[in-house]
Tab-separated table of C-alpha atoms in Angstrom:
chain	number	residue	atom	x	y	z
F	133	ALA	CA	217.710	284.390	189.571
F	134	ALA	CA	218.196	284.550	185.804
F	135	LEU	CA	214.454	284.982	185.261
F	136	GLY	CA	214.383	287.696	187.901
F	137	ALA	CA	216.679	289.869	185.809
F	138	ASP	CA	213.986	290.158	183.145
F	139	ALA	CA	210.903	290.137	185.386
F	140	SER	CA	208.490	293.040	185.136
F	141	CYS	CA	207.381	292.524	188.760
F	142	ARG	CA	209.200	293.144	192.006
F	143	VAL	CA	211.733	290.408	192.810
F	144	ILE	CA	212.754	289.433	196.339
F	145	THR	CA	215.490	286.874	196.959
F	146	TYR	CA	215.613	284.886	200.214
F	147	GLY	CA	217.602	282.047	201.747
F	148	VAL	CA	221.003	281.535	203.335
F	149	ALA	CA	223.143	282.983	200.528
F	150	ALA	CA	225.182	286.020	201.524
F	151	ASP	CA	223.576	288.155	198.800
F	152	ALA	CA	219.952	287.196	199.556
F	153	GLN	CA	217.776	290.222	200.251
F	154	TRP	CA	216.064	288.294	203.055
F	155	ARG	CA	218.912	286.274	204.541
F	156	ILE	CA	218.383	283.542	207.127
F	157	ALA	CA	220.939	283.177	209.889
F	158	PRO	CA	220.316	279.727	211.422
F	159	GLY	CA	219.988	279.655	215.184
F	160	SER	CA	218.995	276.973	217.669
F	161	ASP	CA	216.259	274.434	218.401
F	162	ASP	CA	215.188	273.667	221.974
F	163	GLY	CA	213.174	270.563	221.075
F	164	THR	CA	209.892	272.385	220.580
F	165	VAL	CA	210.758	275.570	218.678
F	166	GLN	CA	213.556	276.603	216.349
F	167	ARG	CA	214.884	280.130	216.464
F	168	PHE	CA	216.572	282.023	213.653
F	169	THR	CA	216.981	285.573	212.423
F	170	VAL	CA	216.131	287.108	209.079
F	171	GLN	CA	218.384	289.965	208.041
F	172	ARG	CA	216.813	292.289	205.467
F	173	GLN	CA	218.259	294.975	203.274
F	174	ASP	CA	217.221	298.431	204.564
F	175	LEU	CA	214.743	296.872	207.038
F	176	PRO	CA	214.994	295.800	210.695
F	177	GLN	CA	216.114	292.274	211.488
F	178	LEU	CA	213.397	289.750	212.341
F	179	ASP	CA	213.834	287.345	215.269
F	180	VAL	CA	211.710	284.337	214.398
F	181	ARG	CA	210.421	281.448	216.508
F	182	LEU	CA	209.007	278.612	214.399
F	183	THR	CA	207.214	275.498	215.566
F	184	PHE	CA	208.697	273.357	212.776
F	185	PRO	CA	212.357	272.281	212.706
F	186	GLY	CA	214.823	272.275	209.841
F	187	LEU	CA	216.345	274.730	207.418
F	188	HIS	CA	213.780	273.971	204.718
F	189	ASN	CA	210.996	275.055	207.082
F	190	ALA	CA	212.939	278.181	208.024
F	191	GLN	CA	213.188	278.974	204.311
F	192	ASN	CA	209.458	278.396	203.846
F	193	ALA	CA	208.732	280.706	206.778
F	194	CYS	CA	211.065	283.347	205.382
F	195	ALA	CA	209.235	283.295	202.054
F	196	ALA	CA	205.888	283.579	203.860
F	197	LEU	CA	207.160	286.514	205.907
F	198	ALA	CA	208.320	288.300	202.755
F	199	LEU	CA	204.951	287.756	201.098
F	200	ALA	CA	203.117	288.905	204.218
F	201	GLY	CA	205.170	292.080	204.207
F	202	CYS	CA	204.267	292.692	200.560
F	203	ALA	CA	200.598	292.260	201.505
F	204	GLY	CA	200.885	294.921	204.212
F	205	VAL	CA	201.035	292.687	207.294
F	206	ALA	CA	202.959	294.248	210.160
F	207	ASP	CA	206.223	292.512	211.063
F	208	ASP	CA	205.200	291.764	214.653
F	209	ILE	CA	201.960	290.090	213.567
F	210	ALA	CA	203.672	287.961	210.917
F	211	VAL	CA	206.482	286.907	213.249
F	212	ALA	CA	204.003	286.038	216.017
F	213	ALA	CA	202.106	283.788	213.613
F	214	CYS	CA	205.243	281.683	213.026
F	215	ALA	CA	205.459	280.878	216.736
F	216	THR	CA	201.958	279.360	216.823
F	217	PHE	CA	201.647	277.850	213.332
F	218	ARG	CA	200.782	274.147	213.586
F	219	GLY	CA	200.741	273.259	209.902
F	220	PRO	CA	198.866	270.518	208.085
F	221	ALA	CA	198.595	266.894	209.114
F	222	ARG	CA	201.531	264.622	208.253
F	223	ARG	CA	204.060	267.407	207.875
F	224	PHE	CA	206.492	266.642	210.685
F	225	GLU	CA	203.471	265.788	212.820
F	226	ILE	CA	204.655	264.750	216.288
F	227	LEU	CA	202.122	262.267	217.621
F	228	ASP	CA	203.174	262.344	221.287
F	229	ALA	CA	206.025	264.629	222.238
F	230	THR	CA	206.118	263.346	225.829
F	231	ALA	CA	206.392	259.613	225.061
F	232	PRO	CA	209.700	257.824	225.806
F	233	VAL	CA	209.867	257.013	222.070
F	234	VAL	CA	208.695	259.908	219.907
F	235	VAL	CA	206.857	259.034	216.682
F	236	VAL	CA	206.799	261.628	213.905
F	237	ASP	CA	204.621	261.262	210.801
F	238	ASP	CA	205.733	262.987	207.615
F	239	TYR	CA	204.449	262.999	204.034
F	240	ALA	CA	207.982	263.017	202.577
F	241	HIS	CA	208.387	260.544	199.712
F	242	HIS	CA	210.684	262.209	197.177
F	243	PRO	CA	214.352	261.590	198.117
F	244	THR	CA	215.015	265.309	198.565
F	245	GLU	CA	212.044	265.611	200.922
F	246	VAL	CA	213.162	262.520	202.821
F	247	ALA	CA	216.633	263.981	203.353
F	248	ALA	CA	215.179	267.332	204.459
F	249	ALA	CA	212.825	265.692	206.977
F	250	ILE	CA	215.635	263.572	208.425
F	251	ASP	CA	217.931	266.598	208.659
F	252	ALA	CA	215.142	268.517	210.437
F	253	ALA	CA	214.677	265.675	212.926
F	254	ARG	CA	218.414	265.579	213.583
F	255	HIS	CA	218.437	269.337	214.159
F	256	ARG	CA	215.539	269.107	216.607
F	257	TYR	CA	216.493	265.946	218.475
F	258	GLY	CA	220.284	266.194	218.476
F	259	GLY	CA	222.075	263.006	219.471
F	260	ARG	CA	218.981	260.879	220.121
F	261	ARG	CA	218.857	257.694	218.060
F	262	LEU	CA	216.912	258.443	214.894
F	263	VAL	CA	215.049	255.631	213.133
F	264	ALA	CA	213.795	256.500	209.630
F	265	ILE	CA	210.963	254.369	208.228
F	266	HIS	CA	210.409	254.905	204.514
F	267	THR	CA	208.313	253.566	201.655
F	268	PRO	CA	209.392	254.961	198.261
F	269	HIS	CA	206.593	256.136	195.985
F	270	THR	CA	206.147	254.702	192.457
F	271	TYR	CA	208.499	252.450	190.567
F	272	SER	CA	209.436	255.064	187.982
F	273	ARG	CA	210.517	257.680	190.536
F	274	THR	CA	212.408	255.117	192.601
F	275	ARG	CA	214.175	253.771	189.523
F	276	THR	CA	215.051	257.237	188.210
F	277	MET	CA	216.347	258.517	191.549
F	278	LEU	CA	217.794	255.273	192.850
F	279	GLU	CA	221.319	256.601	193.358
F	280	GLU	CA	219.967	259.418	195.547
F	281	TYR	CA	219.304	256.831	198.241
F	282	SER	CA	223.044	256.485	198.742
F	283	HIS	CA	223.045	259.676	200.802
F	284	VAL	CA	219.509	260.748	201.800
F	285	PHE	CA	219.583	258.682	205.016
F	286	ARG	CA	223.035	259.846	206.130
F	287	ASN	CA	221.699	261.614	209.251
F	288	ALA	CA	219.590	258.657	210.415
F	289	ASP	CA	220.981	255.937	212.670
F	290	VAL	CA	218.687	253.109	211.561
F	291	VAL	CA	216.648	252.766	208.365
F	292	VAL	CA	213.574	250.571	207.921
F	293	LEU	CA	212.335	250.197	204.346
F	294	GLY	CA	208.892	248.967	203.372
F	295	PRO	CA	207.511	247.997	199.953
F	296	ILE	CA	207.571	250.538	197.131
F	297	GLU	CA	204.140	252.163	196.816
F	298	ALA	CA	203.001	251.347	193.280
F	299	ALA	CA	200.124	253.882	193.331
F	300	ARG	CA	199.160	254.773	189.746
F	301	GLU	CA	201.732	252.272	188.406
F	302	ARG	CA	199.980	249.283	189.927
F	303	GLY	CA	200.150	246.362	187.500
F	304	GLN	CA	203.236	247.655	185.696
F	305	GLU	CA	206.576	245.889	185.643
F	306	PRO	CA	208.519	247.361	188.580
F	307	GLY	CA	212.029	247.369	187.126
F	308	VAL	CA	213.287	248.160	190.628
F	309	SER	CA	212.896	246.627	194.080
F	310	ILE	CA	213.153	247.739	197.672
F	311	ALA	CA	216.290	245.606	197.871
F	312	ASP	CA	217.883	247.980	195.329
F	313	VAL	CA	217.082	250.901	197.639
F	314	ALA	CA	218.398	249.004	200.668
F	315	VAL	CA	221.764	248.421	199.002
F	316	ARG	CA	222.182	252.173	198.494
F	317	ALA	CA	220.893	253.082	201.955
F	318	ALA	CA	223.345	250.666	203.583
F	319	THR	CA	226.195	252.983	202.534
F	320	HIS	CA	225.772	254.923	205.797
F	321	ASN	CA	223.208	253.041	207.871
F	322	THR	CA	221.949	249.903	209.522
F	323	VAL	CA	219.086	248.889	207.225
F	324	HIS	CA	216.102	246.587	207.737
F	325	VAL	CA	213.651	245.619	204.998
F	326	VAL	CA	210.078	244.644	205.904
F	327	ALA	CA	207.323	243.191	203.732
F	328	SER	CA	204.368	244.846	205.471
F	329	SER	CA	203.355	247.471	208.016
F	330	ASP	CA	202.569	244.731	210.540
F	331	GLU	CA	206.122	243.433	210.198
F	332	ALA	CA	207.432	246.975	210.574
F	333	ILE	CA	205.541	247.527	213.826
F	334	GLU	CA	206.776	244.229	215.257
F	335	LEU	CA	210.365	245.091	214.314
F	336	LEU	CA	210.209	248.660	215.599
F	337	CYS	CA	208.582	247.749	218.910
F	338	GLY	CA	211.314	245.158	219.381
F	339	LEU	CA	214.244	247.479	218.740
F	340	ALA	CA	212.796	250.596	220.419
F	341	GLU	CA	214.751	252.136	223.278
F	342	PRO	CA	213.803	255.115	225.486
F	343	GLY	CA	214.899	258.325	223.812
F	344	ASP	CA	214.463	257.028	220.267
F	345	VAL	CA	212.806	259.147	217.584
F	346	MET	CA	210.942	257.185	214.919
F	347	LEU	CA	210.284	259.171	211.752
F	348	VAL	CA	207.731	257.718	209.320
F	349	LEU	CA	208.327	258.992	205.769
F	350	SER	CA	205.656	257.936	203.304
F	351	LEU	CA	203.200	259.550	200.913
F	352	GLY	CA	200.586	256.862	201.565
F	353	GLY	CA	201.302	256.634	205.269
F	354	PHE	CA	202.280	252.931	205.046
F	355	ASP	CA	198.873	251.691	206.228
F	356	LYS	CA	198.621	254.444	208.870
F	357	LEU	CA	201.840	253.169	210.371
F	358	ALA	CA	202.625	256.177	212.585
F	359	PRO	CA	199.514	256.117	214.821
F	360	ARG	CA	199.582	252.318	214.923
F	361	LEU	CA	203.248	252.395	215.910
F	362	ARG	CA	202.548	254.953	218.644
F	363	ASP	CA	199.814	252.703	220.036
F	364	GLY	CA	201.982	249.595	219.714
F	365	LEU	CA	204.822	251.226	221.614
F	366	ALA	CA	202.409	252.307	224.367
F	367	MET	CA	201.099	248.740	224.663
F	368	SER	CA	204.650	247.413	224.852
F	369	ARG	CA	205.452	249.827	227.698
F	370	ALA	CA	202.296	248.713	229.500
F	371	GLY	CA	203.241	245.062	229.082
F	372	VAL	CA	200.139	244.277	227.016
């Protein structure tokens, strides 16, 4: 906002703040689509249907709608696109929406992203039991943002933590462990720590109950955990 005061270009503000030029009024989510309105200064209100849940996705859509308007796209065309947008892989990707236990795969790895994805799942799935499976990314980020883990899982019911993904820091001294994350996460949640993706699948298939939502949050995908978990749950239901 401070930079906008001195910008030579046009500035548009958006979000949920009362003084935003494009202001989001949160609405509802029926389990497949979230609905919200965008109130605009000197322009008609937009009634938006978006395939993705969560306020952060509503904000992203609002920004895209504003940009589309600047590019000359008609409101009805831009709004219609929100209702059919499927997004990239591993961004709140629902692997089987009709299964008794829904598995969602998400790229979230930064604590802020993790919290946003969990909040979105809670908004979409209401009171269903929400199991968050997370592998933090890099020792340095985990160490720096360790205290964030005291609250990012607050809207999950169960947390399963896998090994920290070393990535580019492979071979370095960790200086932090997944046990350190678990201690913080346990502030609000039941927490399990697993040593591998195989152990995670065994644990999750054992504790799964109809109606559960299992949200995999990992930059590296935790050895393709989400599709393997979906298949493991299906095999468990079939008695294999």
